[in-house]
Tab-separated table of C-alpha atoms in Angstrom:
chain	number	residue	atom	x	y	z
A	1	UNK	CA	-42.208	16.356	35.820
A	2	UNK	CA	-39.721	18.673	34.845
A	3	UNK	CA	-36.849	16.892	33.888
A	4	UNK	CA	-38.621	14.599	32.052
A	5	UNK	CA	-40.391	17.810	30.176
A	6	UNK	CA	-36.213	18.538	30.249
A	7	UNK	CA	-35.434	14.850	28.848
A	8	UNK	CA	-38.150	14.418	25.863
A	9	UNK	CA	-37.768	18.285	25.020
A	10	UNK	CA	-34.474	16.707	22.663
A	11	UNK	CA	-36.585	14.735	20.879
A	12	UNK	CA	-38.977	15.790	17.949
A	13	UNK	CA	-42.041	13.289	18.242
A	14	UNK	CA	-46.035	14.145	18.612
A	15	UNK	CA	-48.313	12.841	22.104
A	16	UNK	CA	-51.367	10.675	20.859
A	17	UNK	CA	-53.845	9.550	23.081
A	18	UNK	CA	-54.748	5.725	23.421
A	19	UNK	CA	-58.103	5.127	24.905
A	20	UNK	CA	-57.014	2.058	27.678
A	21	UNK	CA	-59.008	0.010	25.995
A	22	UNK	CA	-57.277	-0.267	23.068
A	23	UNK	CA	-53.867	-0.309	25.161
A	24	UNK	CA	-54.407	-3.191	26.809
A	25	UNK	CA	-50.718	-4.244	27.408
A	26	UNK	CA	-50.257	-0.676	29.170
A	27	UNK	CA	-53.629	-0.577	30.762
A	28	UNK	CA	-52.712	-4.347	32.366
A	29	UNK	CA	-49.164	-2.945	34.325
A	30	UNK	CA	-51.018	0.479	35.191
A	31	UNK	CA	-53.457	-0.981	36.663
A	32	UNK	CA	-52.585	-4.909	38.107
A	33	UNK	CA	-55.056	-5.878	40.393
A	34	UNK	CA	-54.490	-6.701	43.834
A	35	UNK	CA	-55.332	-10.695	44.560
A	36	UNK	CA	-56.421	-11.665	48.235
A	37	UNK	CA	-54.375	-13.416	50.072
A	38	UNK	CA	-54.940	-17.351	50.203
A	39	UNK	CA	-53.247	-18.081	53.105
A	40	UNK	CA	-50.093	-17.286	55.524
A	41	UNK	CA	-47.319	-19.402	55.930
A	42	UNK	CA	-44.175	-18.709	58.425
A	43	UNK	CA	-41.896	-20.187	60.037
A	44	UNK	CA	-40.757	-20.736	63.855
A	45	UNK	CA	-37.148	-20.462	64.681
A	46	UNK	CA	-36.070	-23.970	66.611
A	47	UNK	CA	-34.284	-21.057	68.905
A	48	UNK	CA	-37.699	-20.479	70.680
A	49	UNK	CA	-38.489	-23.970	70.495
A	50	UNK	CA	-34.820	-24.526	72.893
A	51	UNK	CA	-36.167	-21.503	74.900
A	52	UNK	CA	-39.275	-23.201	75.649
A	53	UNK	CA	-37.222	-26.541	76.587
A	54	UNK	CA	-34.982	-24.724	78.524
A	55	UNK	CA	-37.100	-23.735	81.286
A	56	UNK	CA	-37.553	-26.689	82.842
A	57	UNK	CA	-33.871	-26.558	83.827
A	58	UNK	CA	-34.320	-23.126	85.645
A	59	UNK	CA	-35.107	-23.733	88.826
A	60	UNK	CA	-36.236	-20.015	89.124
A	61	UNK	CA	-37.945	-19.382	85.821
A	62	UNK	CA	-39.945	-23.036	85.447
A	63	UNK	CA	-41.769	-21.487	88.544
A	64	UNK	CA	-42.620	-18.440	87.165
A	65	UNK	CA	-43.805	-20.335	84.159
A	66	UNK	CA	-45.973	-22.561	86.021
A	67	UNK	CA	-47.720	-19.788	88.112
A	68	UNK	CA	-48.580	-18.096	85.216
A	69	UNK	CA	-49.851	-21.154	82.643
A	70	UNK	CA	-51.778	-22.146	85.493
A	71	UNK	CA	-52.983	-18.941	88.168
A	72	UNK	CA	-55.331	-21.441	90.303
A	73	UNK	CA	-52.359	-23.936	90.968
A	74	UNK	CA	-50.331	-23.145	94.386
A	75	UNK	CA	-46.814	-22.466	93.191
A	76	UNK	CA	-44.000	-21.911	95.899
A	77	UNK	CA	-42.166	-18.598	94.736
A	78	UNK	CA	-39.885	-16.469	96.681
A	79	UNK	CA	-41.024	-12.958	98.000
A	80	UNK	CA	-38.961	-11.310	95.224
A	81	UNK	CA	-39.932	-13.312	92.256
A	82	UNK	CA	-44.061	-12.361	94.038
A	83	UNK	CA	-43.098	-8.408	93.819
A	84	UNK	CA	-42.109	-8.820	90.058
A	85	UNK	CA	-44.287	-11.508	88.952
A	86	UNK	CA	-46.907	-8.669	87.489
A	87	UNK	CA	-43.964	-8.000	84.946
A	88	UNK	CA	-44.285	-11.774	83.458
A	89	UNK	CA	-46.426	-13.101	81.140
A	90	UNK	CA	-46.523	-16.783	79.134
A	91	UNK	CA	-47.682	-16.785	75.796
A	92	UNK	CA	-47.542	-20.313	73.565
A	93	UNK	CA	-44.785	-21.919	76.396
A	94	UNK	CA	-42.710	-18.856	76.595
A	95	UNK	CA	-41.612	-16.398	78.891
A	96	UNK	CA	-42.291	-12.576	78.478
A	97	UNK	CA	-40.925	-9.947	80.486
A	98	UNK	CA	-41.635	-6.317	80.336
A	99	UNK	CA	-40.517	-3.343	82.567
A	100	UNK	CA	-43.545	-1.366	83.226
A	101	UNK	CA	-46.766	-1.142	80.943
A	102	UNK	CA	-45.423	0.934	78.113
A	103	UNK	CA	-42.692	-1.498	77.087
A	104	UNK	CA	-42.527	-4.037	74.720
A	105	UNK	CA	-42.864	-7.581	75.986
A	106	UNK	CA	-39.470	-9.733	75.305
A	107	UNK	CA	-38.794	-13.401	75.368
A	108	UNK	CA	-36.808	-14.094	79.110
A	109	UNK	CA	-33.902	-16.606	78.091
A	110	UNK	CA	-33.511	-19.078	80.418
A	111	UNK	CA	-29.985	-19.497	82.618
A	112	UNK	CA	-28.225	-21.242	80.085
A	113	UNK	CA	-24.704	-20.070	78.860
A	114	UNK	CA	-24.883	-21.738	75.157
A	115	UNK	CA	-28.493	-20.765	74.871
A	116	UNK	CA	-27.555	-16.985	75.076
A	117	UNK	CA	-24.872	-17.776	73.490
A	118	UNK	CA	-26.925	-18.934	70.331
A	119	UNK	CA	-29.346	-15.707	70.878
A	120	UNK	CA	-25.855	-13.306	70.577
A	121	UNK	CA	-24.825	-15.736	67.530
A	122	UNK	CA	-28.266	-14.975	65.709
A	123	UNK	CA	-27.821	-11.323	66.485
A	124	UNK	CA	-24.003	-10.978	65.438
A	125	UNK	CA	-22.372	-13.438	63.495
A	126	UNK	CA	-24.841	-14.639	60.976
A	127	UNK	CA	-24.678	-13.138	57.151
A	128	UNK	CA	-28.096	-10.988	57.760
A	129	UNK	CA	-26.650	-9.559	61.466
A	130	UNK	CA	-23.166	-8.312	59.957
A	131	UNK	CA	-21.209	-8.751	62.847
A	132	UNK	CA	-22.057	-5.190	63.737
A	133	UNK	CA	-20.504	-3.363	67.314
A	134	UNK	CA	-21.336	-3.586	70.803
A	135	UNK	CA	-24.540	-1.211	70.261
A	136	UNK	CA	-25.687	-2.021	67.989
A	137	UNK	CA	-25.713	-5.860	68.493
A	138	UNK	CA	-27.138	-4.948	71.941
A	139	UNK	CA	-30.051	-2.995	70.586
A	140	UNK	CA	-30.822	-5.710	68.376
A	141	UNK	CA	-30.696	-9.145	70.836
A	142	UNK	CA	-32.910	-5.979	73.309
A	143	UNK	CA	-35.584	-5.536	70.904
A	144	UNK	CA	-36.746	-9.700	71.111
A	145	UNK	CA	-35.002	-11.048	74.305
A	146	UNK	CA	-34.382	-10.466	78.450
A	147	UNK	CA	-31.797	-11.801	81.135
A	148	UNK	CA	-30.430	-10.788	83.531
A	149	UNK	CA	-26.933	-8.524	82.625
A	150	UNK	CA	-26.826	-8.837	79.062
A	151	UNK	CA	-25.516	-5.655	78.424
A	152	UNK	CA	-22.342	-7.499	80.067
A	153	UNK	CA	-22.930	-10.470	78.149
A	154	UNK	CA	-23.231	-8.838	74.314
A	155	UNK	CA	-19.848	-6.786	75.355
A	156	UNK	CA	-18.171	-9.996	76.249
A	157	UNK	CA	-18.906	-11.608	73.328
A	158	UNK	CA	-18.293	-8.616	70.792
A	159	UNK	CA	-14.827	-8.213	72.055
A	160	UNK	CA	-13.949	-12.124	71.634
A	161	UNK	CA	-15.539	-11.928	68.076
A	162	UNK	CA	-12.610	-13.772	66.457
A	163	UNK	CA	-13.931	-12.079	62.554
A	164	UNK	CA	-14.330	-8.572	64.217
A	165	UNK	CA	-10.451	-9.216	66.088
A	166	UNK	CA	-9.311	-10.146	62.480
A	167	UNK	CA	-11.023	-7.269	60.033
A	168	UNK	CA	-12.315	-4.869	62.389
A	169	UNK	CA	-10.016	-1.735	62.412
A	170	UNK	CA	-8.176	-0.888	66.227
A	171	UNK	CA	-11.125	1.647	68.380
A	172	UNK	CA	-8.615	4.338	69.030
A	173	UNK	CA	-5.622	5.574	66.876
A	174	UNK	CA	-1.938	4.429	67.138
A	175	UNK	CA	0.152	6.842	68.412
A	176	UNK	CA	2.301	9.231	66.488
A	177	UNK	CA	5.521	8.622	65.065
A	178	UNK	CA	8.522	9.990	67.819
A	179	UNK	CA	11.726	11.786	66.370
A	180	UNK	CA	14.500	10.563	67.407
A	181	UNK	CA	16.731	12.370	69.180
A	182	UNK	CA	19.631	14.142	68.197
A	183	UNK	CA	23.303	12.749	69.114
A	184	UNK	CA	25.436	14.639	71.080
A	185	UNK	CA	28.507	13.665	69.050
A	186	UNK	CA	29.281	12.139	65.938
A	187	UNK	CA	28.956	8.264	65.420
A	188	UNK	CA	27.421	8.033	68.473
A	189	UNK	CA	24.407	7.417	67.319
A	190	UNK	CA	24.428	5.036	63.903
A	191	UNK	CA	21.906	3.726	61.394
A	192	UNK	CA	22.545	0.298	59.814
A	193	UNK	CA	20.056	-0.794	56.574
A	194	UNK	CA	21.087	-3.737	53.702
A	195	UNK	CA	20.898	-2.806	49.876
A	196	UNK	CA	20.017	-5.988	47.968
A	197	UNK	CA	19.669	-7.168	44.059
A	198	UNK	CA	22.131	-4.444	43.111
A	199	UNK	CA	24.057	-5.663	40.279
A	200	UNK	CA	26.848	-8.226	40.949
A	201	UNK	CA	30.561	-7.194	41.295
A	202	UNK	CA	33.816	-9.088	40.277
A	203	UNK	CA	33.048	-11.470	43.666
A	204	UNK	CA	29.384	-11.586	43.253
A	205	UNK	CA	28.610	-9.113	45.924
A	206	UNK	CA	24.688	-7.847	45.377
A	207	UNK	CA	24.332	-6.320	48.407
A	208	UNK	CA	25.434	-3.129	50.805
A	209	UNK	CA	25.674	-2.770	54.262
A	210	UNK	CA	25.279	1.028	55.241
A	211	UNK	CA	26.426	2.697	58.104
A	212	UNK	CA	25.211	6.109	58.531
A	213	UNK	CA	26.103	8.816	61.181
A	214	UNK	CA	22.773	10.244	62.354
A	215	UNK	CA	24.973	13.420	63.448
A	216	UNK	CA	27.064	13.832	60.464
A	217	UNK	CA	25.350	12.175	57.954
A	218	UNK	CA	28.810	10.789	56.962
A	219	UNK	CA	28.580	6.838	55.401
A	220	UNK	CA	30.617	4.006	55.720
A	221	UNK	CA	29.523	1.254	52.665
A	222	UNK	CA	30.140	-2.317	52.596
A	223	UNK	CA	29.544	-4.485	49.931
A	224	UNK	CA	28.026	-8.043	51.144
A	225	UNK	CA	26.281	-11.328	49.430
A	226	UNK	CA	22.654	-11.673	49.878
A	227	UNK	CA	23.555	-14.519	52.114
A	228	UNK	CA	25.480	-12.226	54.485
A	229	UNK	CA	25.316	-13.822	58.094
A	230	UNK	CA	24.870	-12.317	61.506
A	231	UNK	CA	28.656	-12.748	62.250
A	232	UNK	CA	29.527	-11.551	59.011
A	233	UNK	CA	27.467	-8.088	59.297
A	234	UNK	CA	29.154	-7.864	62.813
A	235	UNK	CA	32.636	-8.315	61.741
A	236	UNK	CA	31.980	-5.619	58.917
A	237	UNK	CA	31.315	-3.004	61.314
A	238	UNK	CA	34.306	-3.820	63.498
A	239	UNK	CA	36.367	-3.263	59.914
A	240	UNK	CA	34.167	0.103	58.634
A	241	UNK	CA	32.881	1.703	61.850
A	242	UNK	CA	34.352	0.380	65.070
A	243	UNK	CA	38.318	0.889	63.778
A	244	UNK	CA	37.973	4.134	62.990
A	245	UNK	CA	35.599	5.982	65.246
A	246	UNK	CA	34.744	3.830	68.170
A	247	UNK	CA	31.980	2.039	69.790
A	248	UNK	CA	28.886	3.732	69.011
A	249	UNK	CA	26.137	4.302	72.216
A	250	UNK	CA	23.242	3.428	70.107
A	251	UNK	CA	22.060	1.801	66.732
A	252	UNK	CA	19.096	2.136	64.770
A	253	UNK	CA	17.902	-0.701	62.051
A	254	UNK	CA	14.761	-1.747	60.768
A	255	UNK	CA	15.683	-5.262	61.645
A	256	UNK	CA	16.962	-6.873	58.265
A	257	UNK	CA	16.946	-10.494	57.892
């Protein structure tokens, strides 16, 4: 209320009342009614729809699924699926698991690898999910869906996300730059670089070829073409470098073409 006391304070005008009734435009947005609802329409993923087809070809879960649609019929179960069937429920054809009473009931995905793999897809790669990270994705494929180790399985796949590979910056920091170290001696130790679209000589040369002593500093220049060849380079340091000081123990280039 204050800034906008603040706001209208710069402007020289006079309040008027307006009795709604004869404000009907403002009176209609101040006060819209609210209609009741004629009906509810949603959709159903076709992912549950799979789910539900699914567990037929689970030999362990189509048994827990018929025990529970159907508590009079003798099902054969194994002493372990017995101990946790109380966690399991069926509602509309699918499977529900839930850990003990206070947690959320979640939709058990059946044993099938490009099922689960469609469940991560939903979760990750499409434009709503936004290919987030490992827990993040995990948290969100948790909140709807159960199998067995899919901690392992939404870890797997964020790691082989090709887009995440591509734009995702590296987890942990490159290392630091390294000084080099110093020579013992000078031209022991030499630094080689190219110098190109310098301005043509008498021969057409546009280029340098630089050989610096990383002791000394000192520099030995050749001028090249901007074709200059492997041989050509090598034969230039026999002629500026190797002549008059020797065969050097190391060199140092940024790998010129």
């Amino acid at each position: 209320m204050a800034r906008w006391l603040s706001f209208f304070a710069e402007y020289n005008f006079t309040v008027e009342y307006k009795p709604g009734k004869q404000n009907v435009l403002a009176d209609a947005l101040s006060r819209r009614p609210d209609y009741e609802l004629a009906h509810l329409a949603y959709l159903e993923s076709p992912l549950y729809e799979l789910i539900r087809e699914a567990y037929a070809d689970d030999d362990d879960l189509a048994g827990l699924v018929e025990a529970l649609s159907a508590p009079d019929k003798a099902v054969e179960l194994t002493a372990r699926q017995r101990s946790r069937l109380h966690r399991y429920s069926v509602v509309e054809g699918l499977l529900y698991y839930q850990v003990d009473g206070g947690d959320e009931p979640r939709i058990v995905v059946p044993n099938d690898e490009d099922l689960r793999h469609r469940v991560l897809y939903e979760a990750h790669d499409t434009p709503l999910s936004g290919h987030l990270g490992r827990e993040k994705t995990y948290t969100s494929v948790a909140r709807n869906f159960w199998w067995p180790h899919m901690y392992k399985w939404v870890r797997k796949y964020v790691q082989t996300c090709e887009t995440c590979q591509r734009v995702k910056p590296a987890p942990s920091a490159s290392a630091p730059l390294m000084s080099l170290p110093v020579p013992a001696d000078c031209w022991r130790s030499v630094s080689m670089d190219f110098i190109f679209e310098l301005p043509a000589d008498a021969r057409g040369h546009t280029g340098i070829l630089v050989f610096v002593c990383r002791l000394s500093k000192m520099v030995r220049l050749a001028a090249v073409r901007k074709s200059v060849t492997a041989p050509q380079a090598a034969q230039l340091f026999v002629d500026n470098v190797f002549r008059h000081h020797g065969l050097p123990e190391a060199f140092v280039s940024d790998r010129d073409p």
